[in-house]
Coordinates of C-alpha atoms in Angstrom, one line a residue:
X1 CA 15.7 41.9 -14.6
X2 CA 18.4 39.8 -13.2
X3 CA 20.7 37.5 -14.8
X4 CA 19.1 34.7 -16.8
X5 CA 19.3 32.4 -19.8
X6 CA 16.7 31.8 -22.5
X7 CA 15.3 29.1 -24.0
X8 CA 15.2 29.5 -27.7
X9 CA 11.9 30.6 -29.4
X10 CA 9.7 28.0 -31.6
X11 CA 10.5 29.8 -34.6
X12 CA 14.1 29.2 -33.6
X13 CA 13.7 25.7 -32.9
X14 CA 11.5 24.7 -35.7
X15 CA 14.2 26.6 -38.4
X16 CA 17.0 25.0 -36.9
X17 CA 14.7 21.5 -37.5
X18 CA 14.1 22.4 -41.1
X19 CA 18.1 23.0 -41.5
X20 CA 18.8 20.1 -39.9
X21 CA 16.3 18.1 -42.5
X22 CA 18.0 19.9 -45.7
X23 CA 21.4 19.3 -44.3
X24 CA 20.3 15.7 -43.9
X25 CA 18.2 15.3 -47.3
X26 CA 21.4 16.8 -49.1
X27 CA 24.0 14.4 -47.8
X28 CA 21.9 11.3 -47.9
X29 CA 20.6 11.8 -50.6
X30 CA 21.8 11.0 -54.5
X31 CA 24.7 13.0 -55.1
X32 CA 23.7 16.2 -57.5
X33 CA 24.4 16.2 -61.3
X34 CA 27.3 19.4 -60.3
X35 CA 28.7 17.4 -58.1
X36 CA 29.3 14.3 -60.5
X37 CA 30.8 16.9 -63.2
X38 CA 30.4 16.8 -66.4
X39 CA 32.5 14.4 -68.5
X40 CA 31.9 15.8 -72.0
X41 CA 32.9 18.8 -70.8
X42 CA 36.0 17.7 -70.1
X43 CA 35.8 18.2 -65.9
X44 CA 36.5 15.3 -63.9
X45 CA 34.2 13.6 -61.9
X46 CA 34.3 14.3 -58.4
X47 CA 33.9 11.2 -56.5
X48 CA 30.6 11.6 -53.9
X49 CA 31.0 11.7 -49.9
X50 CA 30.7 7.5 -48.5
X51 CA 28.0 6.9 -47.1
X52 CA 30.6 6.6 -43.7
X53 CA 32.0 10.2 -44.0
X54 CA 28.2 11.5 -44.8
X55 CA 27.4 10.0 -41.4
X56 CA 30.2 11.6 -39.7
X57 CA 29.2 14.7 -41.0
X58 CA 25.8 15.0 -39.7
X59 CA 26.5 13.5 -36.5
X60 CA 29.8 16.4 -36.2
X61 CA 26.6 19.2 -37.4
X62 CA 24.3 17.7 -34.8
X63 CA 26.8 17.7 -32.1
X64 CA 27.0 21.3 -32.6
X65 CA 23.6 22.1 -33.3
X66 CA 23.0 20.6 -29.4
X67 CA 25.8 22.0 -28.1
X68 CA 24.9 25.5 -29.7
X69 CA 21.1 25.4 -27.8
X70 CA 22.4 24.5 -24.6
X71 CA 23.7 28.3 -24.2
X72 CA 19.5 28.8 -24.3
X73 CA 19.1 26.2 -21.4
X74 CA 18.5 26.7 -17.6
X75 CA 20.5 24.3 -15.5
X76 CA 17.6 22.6 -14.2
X77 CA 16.2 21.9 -17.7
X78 CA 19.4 20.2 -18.4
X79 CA 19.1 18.0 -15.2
X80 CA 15.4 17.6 -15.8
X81 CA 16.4 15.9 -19.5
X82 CA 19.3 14.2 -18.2
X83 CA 17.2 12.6 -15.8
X84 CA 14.0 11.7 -18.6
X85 CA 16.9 10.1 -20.4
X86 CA 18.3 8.0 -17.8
X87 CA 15.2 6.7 -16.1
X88 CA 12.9 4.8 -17.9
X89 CA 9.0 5.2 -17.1
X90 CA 8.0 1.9 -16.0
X91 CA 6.0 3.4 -13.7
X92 CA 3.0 4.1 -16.0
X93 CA -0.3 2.9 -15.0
X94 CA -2.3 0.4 -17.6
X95 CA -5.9 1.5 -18.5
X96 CA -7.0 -2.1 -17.1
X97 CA -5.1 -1.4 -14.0
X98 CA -7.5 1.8 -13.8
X99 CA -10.5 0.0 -14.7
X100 CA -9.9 -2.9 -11.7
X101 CA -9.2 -0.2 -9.6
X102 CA -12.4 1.5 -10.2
X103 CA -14.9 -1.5 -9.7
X104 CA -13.4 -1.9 -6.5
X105 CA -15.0 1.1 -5.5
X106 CA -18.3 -1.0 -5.2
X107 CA -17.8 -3.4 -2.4
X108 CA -19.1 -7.2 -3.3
X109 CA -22.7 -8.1 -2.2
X110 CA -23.3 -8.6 1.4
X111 CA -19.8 -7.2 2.9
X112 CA -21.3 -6.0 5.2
X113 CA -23.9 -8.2 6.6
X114 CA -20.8 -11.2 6.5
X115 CA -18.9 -8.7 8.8
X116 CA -22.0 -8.3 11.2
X117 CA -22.0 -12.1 11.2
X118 CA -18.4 -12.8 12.0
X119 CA -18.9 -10.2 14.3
X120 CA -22.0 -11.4 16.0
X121 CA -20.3 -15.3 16.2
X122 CA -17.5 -14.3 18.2
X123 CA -19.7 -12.5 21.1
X124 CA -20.1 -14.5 24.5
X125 CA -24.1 -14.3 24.9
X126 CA -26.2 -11.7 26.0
X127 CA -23.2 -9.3 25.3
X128 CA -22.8 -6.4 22.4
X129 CA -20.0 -4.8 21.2
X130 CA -19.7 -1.1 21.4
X131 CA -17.7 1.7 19.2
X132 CA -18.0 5.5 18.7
X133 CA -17.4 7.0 15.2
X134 CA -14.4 5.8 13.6
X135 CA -12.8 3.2 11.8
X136 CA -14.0 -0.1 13.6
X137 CA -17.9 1.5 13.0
X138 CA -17.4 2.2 9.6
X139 CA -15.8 -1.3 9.0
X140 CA -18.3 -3.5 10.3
X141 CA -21.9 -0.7 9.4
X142 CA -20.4 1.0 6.1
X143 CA -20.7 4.4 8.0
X144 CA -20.0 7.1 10.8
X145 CA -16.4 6.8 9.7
X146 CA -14.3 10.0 11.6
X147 CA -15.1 12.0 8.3
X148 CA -18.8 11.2 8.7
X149 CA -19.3 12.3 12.5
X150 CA -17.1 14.5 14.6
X151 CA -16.8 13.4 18.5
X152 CA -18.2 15.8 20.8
X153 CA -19.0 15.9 24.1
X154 CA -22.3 14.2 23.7
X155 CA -21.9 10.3 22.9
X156 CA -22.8 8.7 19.8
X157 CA -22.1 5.2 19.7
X158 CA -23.0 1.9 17.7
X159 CA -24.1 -1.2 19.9
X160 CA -24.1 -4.5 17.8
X161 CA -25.6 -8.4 18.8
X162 CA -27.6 -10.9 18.1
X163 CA -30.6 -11.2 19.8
X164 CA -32.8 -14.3 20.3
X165 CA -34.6 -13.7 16.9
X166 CA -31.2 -14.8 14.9
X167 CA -30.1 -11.7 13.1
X168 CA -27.5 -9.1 14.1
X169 CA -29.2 -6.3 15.2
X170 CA -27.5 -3.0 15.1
X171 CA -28.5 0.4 17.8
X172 CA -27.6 3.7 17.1
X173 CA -27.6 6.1 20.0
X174 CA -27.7 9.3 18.9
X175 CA -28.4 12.7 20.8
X176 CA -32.5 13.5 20.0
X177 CA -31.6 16.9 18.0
X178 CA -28.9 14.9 15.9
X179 CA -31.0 12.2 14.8
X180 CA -31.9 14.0 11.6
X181 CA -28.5 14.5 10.8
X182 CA -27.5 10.8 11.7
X183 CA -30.3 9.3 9.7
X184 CA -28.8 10.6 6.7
X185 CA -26.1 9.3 6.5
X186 CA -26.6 6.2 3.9
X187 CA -25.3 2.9 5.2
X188 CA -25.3 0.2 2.9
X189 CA -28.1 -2.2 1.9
X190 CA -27.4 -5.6 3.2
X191 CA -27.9 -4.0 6.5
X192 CA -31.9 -2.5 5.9
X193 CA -33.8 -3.7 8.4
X194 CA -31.4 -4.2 11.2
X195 CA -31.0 -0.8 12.4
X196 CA -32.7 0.4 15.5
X197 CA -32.3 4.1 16.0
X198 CA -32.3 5.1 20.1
X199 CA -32.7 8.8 21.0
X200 CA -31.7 10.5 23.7
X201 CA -32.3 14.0 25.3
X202 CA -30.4 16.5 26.6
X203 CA -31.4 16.0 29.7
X204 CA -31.2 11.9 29.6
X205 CA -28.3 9.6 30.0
X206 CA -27.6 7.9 26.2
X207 CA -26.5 5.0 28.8
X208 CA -29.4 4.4 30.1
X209 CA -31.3 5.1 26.8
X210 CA -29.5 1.7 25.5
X211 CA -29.7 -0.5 28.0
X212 CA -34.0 0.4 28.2
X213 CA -33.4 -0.1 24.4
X214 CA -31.6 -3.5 25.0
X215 CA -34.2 -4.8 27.6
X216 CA -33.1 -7.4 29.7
X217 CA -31.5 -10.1 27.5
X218 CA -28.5 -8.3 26.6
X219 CA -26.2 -7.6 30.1
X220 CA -22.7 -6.9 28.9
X221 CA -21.1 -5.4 26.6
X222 CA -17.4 -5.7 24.3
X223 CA -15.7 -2.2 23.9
X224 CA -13.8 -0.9 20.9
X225 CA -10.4 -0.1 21.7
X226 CA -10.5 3.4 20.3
X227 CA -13.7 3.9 22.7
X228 CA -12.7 7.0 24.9
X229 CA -12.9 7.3 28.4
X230 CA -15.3 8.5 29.5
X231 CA -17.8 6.9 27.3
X232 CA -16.5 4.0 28.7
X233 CA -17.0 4.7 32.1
X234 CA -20.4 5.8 31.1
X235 CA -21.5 2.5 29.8
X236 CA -20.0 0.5 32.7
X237 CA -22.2 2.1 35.2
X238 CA -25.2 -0.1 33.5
X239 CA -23.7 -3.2 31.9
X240 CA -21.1 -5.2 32.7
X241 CA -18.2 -5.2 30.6
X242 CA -16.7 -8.1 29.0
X243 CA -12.8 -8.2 28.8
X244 CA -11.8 -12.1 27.8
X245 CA -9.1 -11.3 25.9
X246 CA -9.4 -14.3 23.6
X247 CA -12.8 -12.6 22.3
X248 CA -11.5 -9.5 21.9
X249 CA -8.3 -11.0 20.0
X250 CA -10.6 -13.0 18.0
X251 CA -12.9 -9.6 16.9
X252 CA -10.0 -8.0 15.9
X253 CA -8.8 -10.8 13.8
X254 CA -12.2 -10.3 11.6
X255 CA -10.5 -6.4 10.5
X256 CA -7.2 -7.5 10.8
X257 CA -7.3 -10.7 8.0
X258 CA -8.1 -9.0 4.9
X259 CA -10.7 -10.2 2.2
X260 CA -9.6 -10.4 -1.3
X261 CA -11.4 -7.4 -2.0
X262 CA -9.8 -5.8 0.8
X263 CA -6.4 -6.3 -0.7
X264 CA -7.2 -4.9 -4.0
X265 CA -8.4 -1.9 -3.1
X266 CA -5.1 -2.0 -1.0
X267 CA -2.9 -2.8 -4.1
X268 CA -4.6 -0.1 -6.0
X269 CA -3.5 2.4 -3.4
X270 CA -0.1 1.7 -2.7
X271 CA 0.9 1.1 -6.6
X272 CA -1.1 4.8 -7.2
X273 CA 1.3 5.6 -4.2
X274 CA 4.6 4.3 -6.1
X275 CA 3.6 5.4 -9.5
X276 CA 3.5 8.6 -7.5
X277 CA 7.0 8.8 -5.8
X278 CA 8.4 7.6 -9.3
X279 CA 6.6 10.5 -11.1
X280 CA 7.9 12.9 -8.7
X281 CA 11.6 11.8 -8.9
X282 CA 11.2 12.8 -12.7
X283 CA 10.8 16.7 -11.6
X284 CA 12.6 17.1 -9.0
X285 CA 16.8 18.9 -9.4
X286 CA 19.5 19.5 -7.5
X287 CA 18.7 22.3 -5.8
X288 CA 15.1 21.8 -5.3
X289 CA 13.8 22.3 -1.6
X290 CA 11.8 19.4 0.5
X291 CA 8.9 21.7 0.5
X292 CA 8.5 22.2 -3.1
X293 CA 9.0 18.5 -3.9
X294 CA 6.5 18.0 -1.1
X295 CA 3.8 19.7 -3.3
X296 CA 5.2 17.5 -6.6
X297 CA 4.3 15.1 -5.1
X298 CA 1.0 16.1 -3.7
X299 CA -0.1 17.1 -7.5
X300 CA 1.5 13.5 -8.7
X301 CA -0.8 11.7 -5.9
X302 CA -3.7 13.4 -6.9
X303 CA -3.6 12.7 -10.5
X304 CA -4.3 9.1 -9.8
X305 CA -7.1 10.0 -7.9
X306 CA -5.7 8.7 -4.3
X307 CA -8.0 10.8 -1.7
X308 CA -5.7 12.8 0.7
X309 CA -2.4 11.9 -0.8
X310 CA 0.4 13.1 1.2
X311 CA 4.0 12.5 2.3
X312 CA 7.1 13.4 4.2
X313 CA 10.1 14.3 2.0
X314 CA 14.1 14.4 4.0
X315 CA 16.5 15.4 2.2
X316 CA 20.5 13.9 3.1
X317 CA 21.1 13.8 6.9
X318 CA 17.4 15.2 7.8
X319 CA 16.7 11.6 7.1
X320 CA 18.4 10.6 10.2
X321 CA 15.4 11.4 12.1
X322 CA 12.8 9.3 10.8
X323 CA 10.1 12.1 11.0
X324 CA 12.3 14.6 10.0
X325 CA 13.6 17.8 11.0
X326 CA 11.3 20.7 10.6
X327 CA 13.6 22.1 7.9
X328 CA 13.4 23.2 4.7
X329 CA 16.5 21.6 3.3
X330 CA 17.8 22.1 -0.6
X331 CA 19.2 18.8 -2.4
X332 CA 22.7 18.7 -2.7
X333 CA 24.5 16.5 -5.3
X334 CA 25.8 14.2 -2.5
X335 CA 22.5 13.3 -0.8
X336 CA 19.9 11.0 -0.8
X337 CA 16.1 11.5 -0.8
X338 CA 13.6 10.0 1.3
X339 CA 10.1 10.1 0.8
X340 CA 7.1 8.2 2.6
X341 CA 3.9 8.8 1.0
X342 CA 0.5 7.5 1.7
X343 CA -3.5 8.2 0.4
X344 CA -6.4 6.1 0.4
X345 CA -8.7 4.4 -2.6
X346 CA -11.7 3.2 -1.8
X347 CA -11.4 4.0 2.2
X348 CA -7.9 1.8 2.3
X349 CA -4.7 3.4 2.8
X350 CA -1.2 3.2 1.7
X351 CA 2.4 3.5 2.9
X352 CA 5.5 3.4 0.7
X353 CA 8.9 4.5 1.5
X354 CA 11.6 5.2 -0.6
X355 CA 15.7 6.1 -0.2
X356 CA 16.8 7.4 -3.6
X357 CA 19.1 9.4 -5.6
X358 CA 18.4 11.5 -9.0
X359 CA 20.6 10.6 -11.6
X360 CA 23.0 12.9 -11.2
X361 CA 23.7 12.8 -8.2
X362 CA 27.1 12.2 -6.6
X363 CA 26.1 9.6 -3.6
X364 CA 29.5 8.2 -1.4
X365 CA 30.0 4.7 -1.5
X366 CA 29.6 3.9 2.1
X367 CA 26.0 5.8 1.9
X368 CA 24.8 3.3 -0.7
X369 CA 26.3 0.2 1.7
X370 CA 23.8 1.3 4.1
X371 CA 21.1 1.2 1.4
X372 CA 21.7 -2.0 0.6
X373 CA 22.0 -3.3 4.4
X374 CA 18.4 -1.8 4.8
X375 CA 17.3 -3.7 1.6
X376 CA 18.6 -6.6 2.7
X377 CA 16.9 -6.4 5.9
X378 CA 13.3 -5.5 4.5
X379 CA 13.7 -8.9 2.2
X380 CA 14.6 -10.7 5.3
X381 CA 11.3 -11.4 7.6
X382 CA 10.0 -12.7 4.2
X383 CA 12.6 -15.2 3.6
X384 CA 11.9 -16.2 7.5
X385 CA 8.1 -16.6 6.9
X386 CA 8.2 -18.9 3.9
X387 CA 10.3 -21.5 6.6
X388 CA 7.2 -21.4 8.6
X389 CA 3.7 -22.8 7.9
X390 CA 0.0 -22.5 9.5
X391 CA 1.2 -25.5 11.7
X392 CA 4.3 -23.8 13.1
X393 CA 3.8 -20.1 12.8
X394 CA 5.9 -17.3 13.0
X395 CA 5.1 -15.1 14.8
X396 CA 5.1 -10.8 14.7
X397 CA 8.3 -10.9 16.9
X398 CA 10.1 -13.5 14.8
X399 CA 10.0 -11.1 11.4
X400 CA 10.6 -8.2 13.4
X401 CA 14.2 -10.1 14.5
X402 CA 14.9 -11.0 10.7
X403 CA 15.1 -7.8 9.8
X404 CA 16.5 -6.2 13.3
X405 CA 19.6 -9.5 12.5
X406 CA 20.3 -8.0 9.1
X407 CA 21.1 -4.6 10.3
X408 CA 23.0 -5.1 13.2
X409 CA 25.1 -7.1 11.0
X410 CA 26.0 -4.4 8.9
X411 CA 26.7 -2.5 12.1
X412 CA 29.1 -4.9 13.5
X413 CA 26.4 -5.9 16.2
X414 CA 25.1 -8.6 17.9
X415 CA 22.7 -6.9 20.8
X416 CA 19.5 -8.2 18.6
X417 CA 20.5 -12.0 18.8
X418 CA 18.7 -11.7 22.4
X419 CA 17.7 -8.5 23.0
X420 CA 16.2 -5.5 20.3
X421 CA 18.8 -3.6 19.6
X422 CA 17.3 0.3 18.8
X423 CA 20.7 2.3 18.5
X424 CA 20.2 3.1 15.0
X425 CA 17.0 0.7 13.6
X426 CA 15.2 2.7 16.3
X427 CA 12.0 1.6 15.3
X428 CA 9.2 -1.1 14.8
X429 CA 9.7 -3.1 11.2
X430 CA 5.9 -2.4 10.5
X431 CA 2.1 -2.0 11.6
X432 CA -0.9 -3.6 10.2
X433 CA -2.6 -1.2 7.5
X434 CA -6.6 -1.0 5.6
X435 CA -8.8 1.4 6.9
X436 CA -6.6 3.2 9.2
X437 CA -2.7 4.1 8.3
X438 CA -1.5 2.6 11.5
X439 CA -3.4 -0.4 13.1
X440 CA -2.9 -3.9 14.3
X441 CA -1.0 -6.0 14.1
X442 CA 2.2 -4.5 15.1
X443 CA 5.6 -5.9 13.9
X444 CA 8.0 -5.7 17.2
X445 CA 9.8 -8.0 19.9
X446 CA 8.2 -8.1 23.1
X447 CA 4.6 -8.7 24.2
X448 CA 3.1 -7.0 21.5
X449 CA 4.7 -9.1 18.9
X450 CA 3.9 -12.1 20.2
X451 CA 0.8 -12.7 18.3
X452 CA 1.1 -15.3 15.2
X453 CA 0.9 -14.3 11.6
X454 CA -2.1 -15.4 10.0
X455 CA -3.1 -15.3 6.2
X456 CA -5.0 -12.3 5.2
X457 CA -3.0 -10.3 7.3
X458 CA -1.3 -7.0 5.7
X459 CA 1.7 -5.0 7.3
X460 CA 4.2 -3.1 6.5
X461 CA 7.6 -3.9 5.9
X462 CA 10.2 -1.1 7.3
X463 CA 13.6 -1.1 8.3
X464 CA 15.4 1.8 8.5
X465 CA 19.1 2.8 9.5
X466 CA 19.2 6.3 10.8
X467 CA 22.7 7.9 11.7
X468 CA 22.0 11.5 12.7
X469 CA 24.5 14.1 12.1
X470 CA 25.3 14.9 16.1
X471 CA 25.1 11.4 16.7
X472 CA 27.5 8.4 17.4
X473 CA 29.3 7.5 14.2
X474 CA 28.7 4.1 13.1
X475 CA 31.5 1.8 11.0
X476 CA 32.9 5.8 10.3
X477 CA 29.3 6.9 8.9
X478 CA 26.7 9.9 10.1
X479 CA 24.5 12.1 9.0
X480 CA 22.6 9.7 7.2
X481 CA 19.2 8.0 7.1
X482 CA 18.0 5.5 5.0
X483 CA 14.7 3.5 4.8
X484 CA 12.6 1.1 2.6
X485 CA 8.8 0.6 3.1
X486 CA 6.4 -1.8 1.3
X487 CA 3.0 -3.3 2.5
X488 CA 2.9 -7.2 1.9
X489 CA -0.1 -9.3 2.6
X490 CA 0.6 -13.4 4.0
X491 CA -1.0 -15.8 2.0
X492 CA -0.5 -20.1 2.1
X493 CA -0.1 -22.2 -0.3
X494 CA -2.2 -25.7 -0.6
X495 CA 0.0 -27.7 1.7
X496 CA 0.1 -24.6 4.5
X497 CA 3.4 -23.0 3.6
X498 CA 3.4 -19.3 4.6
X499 CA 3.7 -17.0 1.3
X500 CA 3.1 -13.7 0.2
X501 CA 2.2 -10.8 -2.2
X502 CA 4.0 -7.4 -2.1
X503 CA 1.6 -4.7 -2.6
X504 CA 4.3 -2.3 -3.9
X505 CA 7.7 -3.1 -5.3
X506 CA 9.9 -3.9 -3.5
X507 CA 12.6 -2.2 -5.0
X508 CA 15.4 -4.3 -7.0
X509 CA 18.4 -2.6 -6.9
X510 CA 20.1 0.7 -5.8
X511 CA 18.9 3.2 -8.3
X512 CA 15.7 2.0 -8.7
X513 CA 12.3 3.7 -7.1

């Protein structure tokens, strides 16, 4: 047995309580009759402690009775209380908060059948739109999500119209010996009666199969960008494909611009994700490894019942590199931790970032300036949007600048007045986010940022300064990363004015999580 201290038994601690309660009782209480003396007896009085000096006393015993049990007390017990008592838990999550969360789960009547519709509106005529398994399928059919149906070799794919008759009408080609399997996976209830299931055997093209199945008055078709290749190709060699981009810009508004129910199930996720990263900070030491906070955090996501909570953690100049090192780095006193975390509720996911210290840490000043340069620059694209309206738009370029302006004025540097500077923001400020992590719109200068911000839509907010260790110092400073990440959704007030709701946070102040 090697070298170790011990915490003191509960007999130990509950008898040092008890002496602690008859040390108190006896000085606070009414001084004894032996103590007064006894006059007739001709013994003076003695005069009883003050109620002052009885104080003093028992704080003076106290103060040793703490100092006495810290001899029984591991270092990282001591951190751990230091840390409960300098951190408050504002974190907790309400029982209401819990109980909204939960009737989210059930998705509002006839989600699903509006999403066909929007869907349906915005095809040219005689044309369907066309995914495989994944996120755009499950969006607009309430199934054959990713999780629902692996991609294989043979296609599966969802074809969705409106056909002469009025209705959205929604095919499912399926290989013949899968169709069981297909069939029994439940789609919602809005959408009974509109499915038609097309078959296909081994020795048949599913192509063909859905054009006979289309007859002749749908000709072209709209792909899902996710679509691979060759299933493309496939389908071109029987219908024509449709590529006008303002249709396909206009489909992908309908996922892009959340509903309201959308964005609570979001809210729910990403302030599960923070209460997460909050409860994790509370256990983790000086000394601990990435790895093992890594799996705090993992149990801390779980407990709030996020599905496939994960996150990276970086600890001190690992951080540099926004996606970290492939170490297994231990937390010194004069480092900072990242941590990005994300899991899903009700099918939506979150993202949160976080650049923190514990509380007894030991962080150099110039680290926290950088902290509060990327702070500043996360607050900054919303300061920009709220001068813009539905009228005059900004667009996903214009925020992407606010925040880009705010770092490279920390850094002494004026490349992103015209051109994105990426020497140590070397990333994009966000990406849109619901059913997929990652998805548009995309928050960056040049063509892909060019689009205008719309209410409903939901991104991330992410700047980041990121100084690596073997890298060019910056105003004296390296080996340091730092970044801040909330989702935020754009909303507009009655007269037009852009606004908005922060999913998460933002954090205050340095010190906060």
């Amino acid at each position: 047995m090697g070298l170790g201290f011990f915490a003191p038994s509960q007999h130990q601690q509950q008898q040092g309580i008890h002496d602690s309660l008859l040390i108190e009782a006896d000085l606070f209480g009414k001084p004894s009759e032996t103590s007064l003396g006894n006059v007739e007896d001709g013994h003076k009085p003695t005069r009883p402690v003050s109620t002052f000096g009885q104080r003093v006393i028992v704080a003076i015993l106290f103060l040793a009775a703490f100092i006495g049990a810290l001899k029984y007390m591991s270092s990282a017990s001591l951190m751990g209380i230091i840390a409960s008592l300098s951190t408050s838990d504002s974190s907790s999550l309400s029982a209401a908060f819990n109980r909204k969360c939960e009737a989210l789960l059930t998705p509002p009547p006839k989600t699903y059948s509006n999403r066909l519709d929007s869907l349906v509106s915005e095809l040219p005529q005689s044309t369907v739109w066309i995914a495989e398994p994944g996120p755009s399928a499950s969006y607009f059919i309430g199934g054959f999500s990713t999780q629902d149906w692996w991609l294989s070799e043979r296609p599966f794919f969802v074809a969705i119209g409106r056909f002469s008759q009025g209705s959205p009408r929604i095919f499912l080609v399926t290989p013949e010996f899968e169709a069981l399997r297909a069939s029994l996976i439940e789609l919602p209830k809005d959408l009974d009666g509109l499915v038609t299931w097309v078959k296909w055997r081994e020795d048949q093209s599913p192509y063909e199969a859905l054009k006979a199945a289309l007859d002749d008055e749908i000709n072209a078709f709209v792909l899902d960008g996710l679509t691979r290749q060759f299933v493309a190709e496939g389908l071109r060699n029987v219908l024509r494909e449709e590529k006008n981009y303002e249709v396909l810009e206009k489909i992908g508004l309908i996922r892009e611009r959340k509903s309201h129910w959308e964005v609570g199930l979001l809210r729910c996720a990403n302030q599960k994700t923070l209460h997460a990263i909050r409860k994790t900070r509370k256990r983790m030491h000086l000394g601990i490894s990435e790895s093992k906070t890594s799996r705090i955090l993992e149990e801390e996501m779980a407990k709030t019942g996020l599905m496939g909570g994960e996150g990276l953690v970086l600890f001190g100049e690992n951080a540099a590199l926004p996606h970290g090192s492939g170490t297994d780095r231990k937390l010194i006193k004069s480092e900072m931790v990242l941590i990005d975390a994300g899991g899903k509720w009700g099918g939506y996911v979150s993202d949160i970032t976080r650049t923190f210290a514990l509380a007894n840490s030991k962080i150099p000043l110039s680290h926290i300036e950088i902290w509060e340069a990327v702070h500043k620059a996360q607050h900054a694209p919303y300061a920009y949007l709220k001068t813009t309206n539905t009228t005059i738009p900004a667009t996903f370029a214009q925020l992407d600048k606010a925040a880009r302006s705010a770092i490279d004025s920390w850094a002494g540097s004026t490349a992103g007045t015209d051109i994105p500077n990426f020497d140590i923001f070397t990333h994009r400020l966000g990406h849109g986010i619901g059913i997929e992590g990652h998805e548009s719109p995309y928050l960056i200068q040049g063509s892909l940022g060019e689009r205008q911000v719309r209410s409903g839509h939901v991104f991330s907010l992410e700047p980041g300064i990121y100084l690596p260790i073997n890298g060019k110092p910056v105003n004296g400073i390296n080996g340091v990363g730092v970044r801040l990440e909330d989702c935020f959704v754009v909303t507009e007030d009655e007269d037009g004015g852009f606004k908005g709701e922060w999913l998460s946070g933002p954090v205050q102040s340095w010190g906060d999580v």
